[in-house]
PDB file of C-alpha atoms in Angstrom:
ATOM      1  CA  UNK A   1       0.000   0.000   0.000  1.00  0.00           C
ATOM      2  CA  UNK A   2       1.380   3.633  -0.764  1.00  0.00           C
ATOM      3  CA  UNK A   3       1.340   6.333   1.961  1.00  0.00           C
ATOM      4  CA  UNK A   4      -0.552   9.809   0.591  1.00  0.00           C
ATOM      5  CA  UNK A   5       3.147  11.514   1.511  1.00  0.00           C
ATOM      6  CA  UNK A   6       4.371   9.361  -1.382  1.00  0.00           C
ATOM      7  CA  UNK A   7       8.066   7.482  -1.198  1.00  0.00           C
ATOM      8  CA  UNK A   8      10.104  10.561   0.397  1.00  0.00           C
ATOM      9  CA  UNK A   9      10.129   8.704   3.923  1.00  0.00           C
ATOM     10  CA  UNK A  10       6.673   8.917   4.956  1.00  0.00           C
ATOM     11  CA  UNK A  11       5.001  10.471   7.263  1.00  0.00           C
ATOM     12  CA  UNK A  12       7.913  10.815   9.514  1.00  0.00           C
ATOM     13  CA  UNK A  13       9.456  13.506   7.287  1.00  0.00           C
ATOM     14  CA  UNK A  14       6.143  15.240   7.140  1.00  0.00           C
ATOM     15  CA  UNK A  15       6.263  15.627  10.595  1.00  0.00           C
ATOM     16  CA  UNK A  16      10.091  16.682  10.442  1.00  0.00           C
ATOM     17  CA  UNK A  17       9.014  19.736   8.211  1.00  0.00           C
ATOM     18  CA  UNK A  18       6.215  21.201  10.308  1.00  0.00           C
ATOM     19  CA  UNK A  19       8.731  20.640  13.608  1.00  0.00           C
ATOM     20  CA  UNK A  20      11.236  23.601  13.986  1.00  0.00           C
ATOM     21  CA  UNK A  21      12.995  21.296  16.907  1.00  0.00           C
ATOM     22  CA  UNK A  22      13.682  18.610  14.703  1.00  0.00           C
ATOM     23  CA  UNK A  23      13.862  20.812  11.298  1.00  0.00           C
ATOM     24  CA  UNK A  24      16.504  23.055  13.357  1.00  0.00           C
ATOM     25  CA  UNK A  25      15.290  26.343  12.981  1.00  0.00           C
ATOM     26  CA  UNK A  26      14.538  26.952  16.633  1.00  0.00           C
ATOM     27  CA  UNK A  27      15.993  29.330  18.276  1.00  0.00           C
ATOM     28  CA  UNK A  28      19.490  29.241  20.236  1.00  0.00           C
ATOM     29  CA  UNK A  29      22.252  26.669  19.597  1.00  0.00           C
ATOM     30  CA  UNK A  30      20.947  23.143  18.822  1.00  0.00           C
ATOM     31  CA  UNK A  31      17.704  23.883  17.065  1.00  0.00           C
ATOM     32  CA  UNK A  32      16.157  24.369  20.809  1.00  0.00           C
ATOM     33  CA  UNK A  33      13.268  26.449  21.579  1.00  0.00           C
ATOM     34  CA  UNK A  34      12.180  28.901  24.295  1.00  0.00           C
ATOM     35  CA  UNK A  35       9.318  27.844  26.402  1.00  0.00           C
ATOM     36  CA  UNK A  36       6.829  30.598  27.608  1.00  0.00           C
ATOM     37  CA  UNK A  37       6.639  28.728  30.799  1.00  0.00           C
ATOM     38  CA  UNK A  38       9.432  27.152  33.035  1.00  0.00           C
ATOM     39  CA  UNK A  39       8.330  23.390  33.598  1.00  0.00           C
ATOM     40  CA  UNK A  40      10.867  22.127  36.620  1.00  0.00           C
ATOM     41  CA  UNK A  41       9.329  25.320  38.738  1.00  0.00           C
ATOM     42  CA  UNK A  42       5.481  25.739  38.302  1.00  0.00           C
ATOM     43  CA  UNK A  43       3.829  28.684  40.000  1.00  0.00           C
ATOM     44  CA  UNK A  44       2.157  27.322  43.224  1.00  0.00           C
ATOM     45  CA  UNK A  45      -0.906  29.248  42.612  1.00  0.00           C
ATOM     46  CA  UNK A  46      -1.521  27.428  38.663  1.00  0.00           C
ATOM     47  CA  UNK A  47      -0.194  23.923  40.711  1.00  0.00           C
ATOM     48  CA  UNK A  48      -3.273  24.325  43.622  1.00  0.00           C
ATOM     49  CA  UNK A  49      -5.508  24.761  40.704  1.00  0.00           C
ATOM     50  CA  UNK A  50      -4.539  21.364  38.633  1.00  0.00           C
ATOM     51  CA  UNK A  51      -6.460  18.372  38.991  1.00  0.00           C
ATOM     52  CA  UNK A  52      -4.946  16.189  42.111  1.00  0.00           C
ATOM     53  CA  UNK A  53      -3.288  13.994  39.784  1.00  0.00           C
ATOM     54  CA  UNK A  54      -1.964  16.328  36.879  1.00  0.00           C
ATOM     55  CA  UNK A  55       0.457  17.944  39.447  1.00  0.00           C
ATOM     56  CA  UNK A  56       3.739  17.367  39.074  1.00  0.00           C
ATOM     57  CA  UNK A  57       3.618  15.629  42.324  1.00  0.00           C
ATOM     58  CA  UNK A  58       0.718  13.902  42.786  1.00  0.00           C
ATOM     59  CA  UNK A  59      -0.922  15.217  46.448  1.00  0.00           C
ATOM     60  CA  UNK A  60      -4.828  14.933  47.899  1.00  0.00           C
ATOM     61  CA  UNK A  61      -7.298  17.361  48.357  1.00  0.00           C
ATOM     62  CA  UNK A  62      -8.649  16.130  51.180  1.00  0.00           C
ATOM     63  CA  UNK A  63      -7.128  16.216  54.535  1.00  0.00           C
ATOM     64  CA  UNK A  64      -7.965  15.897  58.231  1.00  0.00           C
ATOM     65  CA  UNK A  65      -8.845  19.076  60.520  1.00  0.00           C
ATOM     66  CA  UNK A  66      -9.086  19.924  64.236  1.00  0.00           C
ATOM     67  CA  UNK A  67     -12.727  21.298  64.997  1.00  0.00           C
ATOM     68  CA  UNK A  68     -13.335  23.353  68.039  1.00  0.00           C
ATOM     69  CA  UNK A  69     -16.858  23.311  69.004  1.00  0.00           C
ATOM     70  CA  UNK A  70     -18.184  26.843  69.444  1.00  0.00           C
ATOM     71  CA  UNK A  71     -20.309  25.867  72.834  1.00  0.00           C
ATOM     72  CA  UNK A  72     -17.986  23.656  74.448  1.00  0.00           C
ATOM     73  CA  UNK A  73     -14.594  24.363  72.830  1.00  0.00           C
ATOM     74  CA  UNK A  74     -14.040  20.386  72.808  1.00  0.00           C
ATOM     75  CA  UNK A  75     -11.982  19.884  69.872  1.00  0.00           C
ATOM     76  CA  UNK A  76     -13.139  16.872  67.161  1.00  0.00           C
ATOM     77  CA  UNK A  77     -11.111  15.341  64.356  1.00  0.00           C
ATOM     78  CA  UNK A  78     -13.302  15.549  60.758  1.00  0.00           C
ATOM     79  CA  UNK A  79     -12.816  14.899  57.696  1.00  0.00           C
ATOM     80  CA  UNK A  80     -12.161  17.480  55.305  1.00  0.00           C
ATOM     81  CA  UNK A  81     -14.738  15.639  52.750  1.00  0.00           C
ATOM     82  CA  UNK A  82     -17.171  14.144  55.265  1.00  0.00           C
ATOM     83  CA  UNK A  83     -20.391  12.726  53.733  1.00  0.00           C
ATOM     84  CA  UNK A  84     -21.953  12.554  56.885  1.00  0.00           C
ATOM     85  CA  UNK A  85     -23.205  15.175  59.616  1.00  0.00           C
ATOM     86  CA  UNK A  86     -20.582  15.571  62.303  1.00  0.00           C
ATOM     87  CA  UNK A  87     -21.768  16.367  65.749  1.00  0.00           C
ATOM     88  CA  UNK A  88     -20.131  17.337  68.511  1.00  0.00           C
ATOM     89  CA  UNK A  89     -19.372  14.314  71.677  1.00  0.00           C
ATOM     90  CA  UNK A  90     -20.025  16.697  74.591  1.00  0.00           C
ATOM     91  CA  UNK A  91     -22.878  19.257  73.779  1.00  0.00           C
ATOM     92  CA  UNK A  92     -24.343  17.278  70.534  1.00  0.00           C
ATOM     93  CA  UNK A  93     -24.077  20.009  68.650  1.00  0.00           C
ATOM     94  CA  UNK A  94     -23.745  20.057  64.654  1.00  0.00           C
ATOM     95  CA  UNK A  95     -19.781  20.744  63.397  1.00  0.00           C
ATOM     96  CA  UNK A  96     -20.292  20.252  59.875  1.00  0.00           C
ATOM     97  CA  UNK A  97     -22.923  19.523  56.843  1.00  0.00           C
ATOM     98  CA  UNK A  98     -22.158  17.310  54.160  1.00  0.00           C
ATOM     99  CA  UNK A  99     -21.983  19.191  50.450  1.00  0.00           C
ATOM    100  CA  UNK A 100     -21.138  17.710  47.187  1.00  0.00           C
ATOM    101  CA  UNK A 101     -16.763  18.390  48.251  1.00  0.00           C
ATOM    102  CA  UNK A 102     -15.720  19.702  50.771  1.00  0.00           C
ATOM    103  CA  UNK A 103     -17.711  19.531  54.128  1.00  0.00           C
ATOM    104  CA  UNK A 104     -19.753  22.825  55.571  1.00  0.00           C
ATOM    105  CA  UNK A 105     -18.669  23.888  58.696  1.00  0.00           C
ATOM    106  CA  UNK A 106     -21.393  25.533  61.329  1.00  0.00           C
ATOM    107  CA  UNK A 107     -20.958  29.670  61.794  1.00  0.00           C
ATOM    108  CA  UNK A 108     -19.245  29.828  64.760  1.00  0.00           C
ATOM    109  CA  UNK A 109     -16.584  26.409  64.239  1.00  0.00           C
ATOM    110  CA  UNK A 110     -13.269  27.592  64.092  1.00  0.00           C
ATOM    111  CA  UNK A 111     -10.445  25.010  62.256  1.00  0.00           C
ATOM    112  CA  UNK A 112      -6.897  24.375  61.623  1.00  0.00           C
ATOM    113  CA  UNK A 113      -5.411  21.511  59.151  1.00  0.00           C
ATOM    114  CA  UNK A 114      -3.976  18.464  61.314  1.00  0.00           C
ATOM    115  CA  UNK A 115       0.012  18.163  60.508  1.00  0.00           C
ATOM    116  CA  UNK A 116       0.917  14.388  59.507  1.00  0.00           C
TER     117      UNK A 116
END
């Protein structure tokens, strides 16, 4: 069968002419080319935003907080994406609503992230 880029080495040298890398008219020495964005140190801002597994290390978004009751100040371990209502062991009093993501805390519920 013949290739539509006829006999002059198929489709591999079709893709060497549209490639200024490989066709070496890049810029610099070595037919290399600038890049508008520097790969090996991402902006931590664009990296938060990324899908949990297209960062260039792969990290959750879900973690574990400390929840201080507003009545009681006892302090209860949740969830970051709990699917459940979390009340509180003392006073009974709801720390967080379930949401599609991330958990609602109550008005008044203060937090901080737990540290591994």
């Amino acid at each position: 069968t013949r290739s539509h880029f006829g006999s002059s080495g198929g489709w591999r040298a079709a893709v060497a002419l549209q490639d200024p890398v490989i066709r070496g008219g890049g810029e610099g020495r070595g037919g290399r080319v600038a890049m508008d964005i520097d790969l090996l140190n991402p902006d931590a801002k664009e990296e938060r935003a990324k899908h949990k597994l297209k960062r260039m290390i792969q990290s959750p978004n879900s973690f574990f907080m400390d929840v201080k009751c507003p009545g009681c100040l006892q302090i209860t371990t949740v969830y970051s994406h709990a699917q459940t209502v979390v009340l509180c062991g003392n006073c009974n009093v709801m720390l967080c609503q379930p949401t599609g993501g991330l958990a609602r805390l109550t008005e008044g519920c203060s937090f901080r992230r737990k540290v591994e």
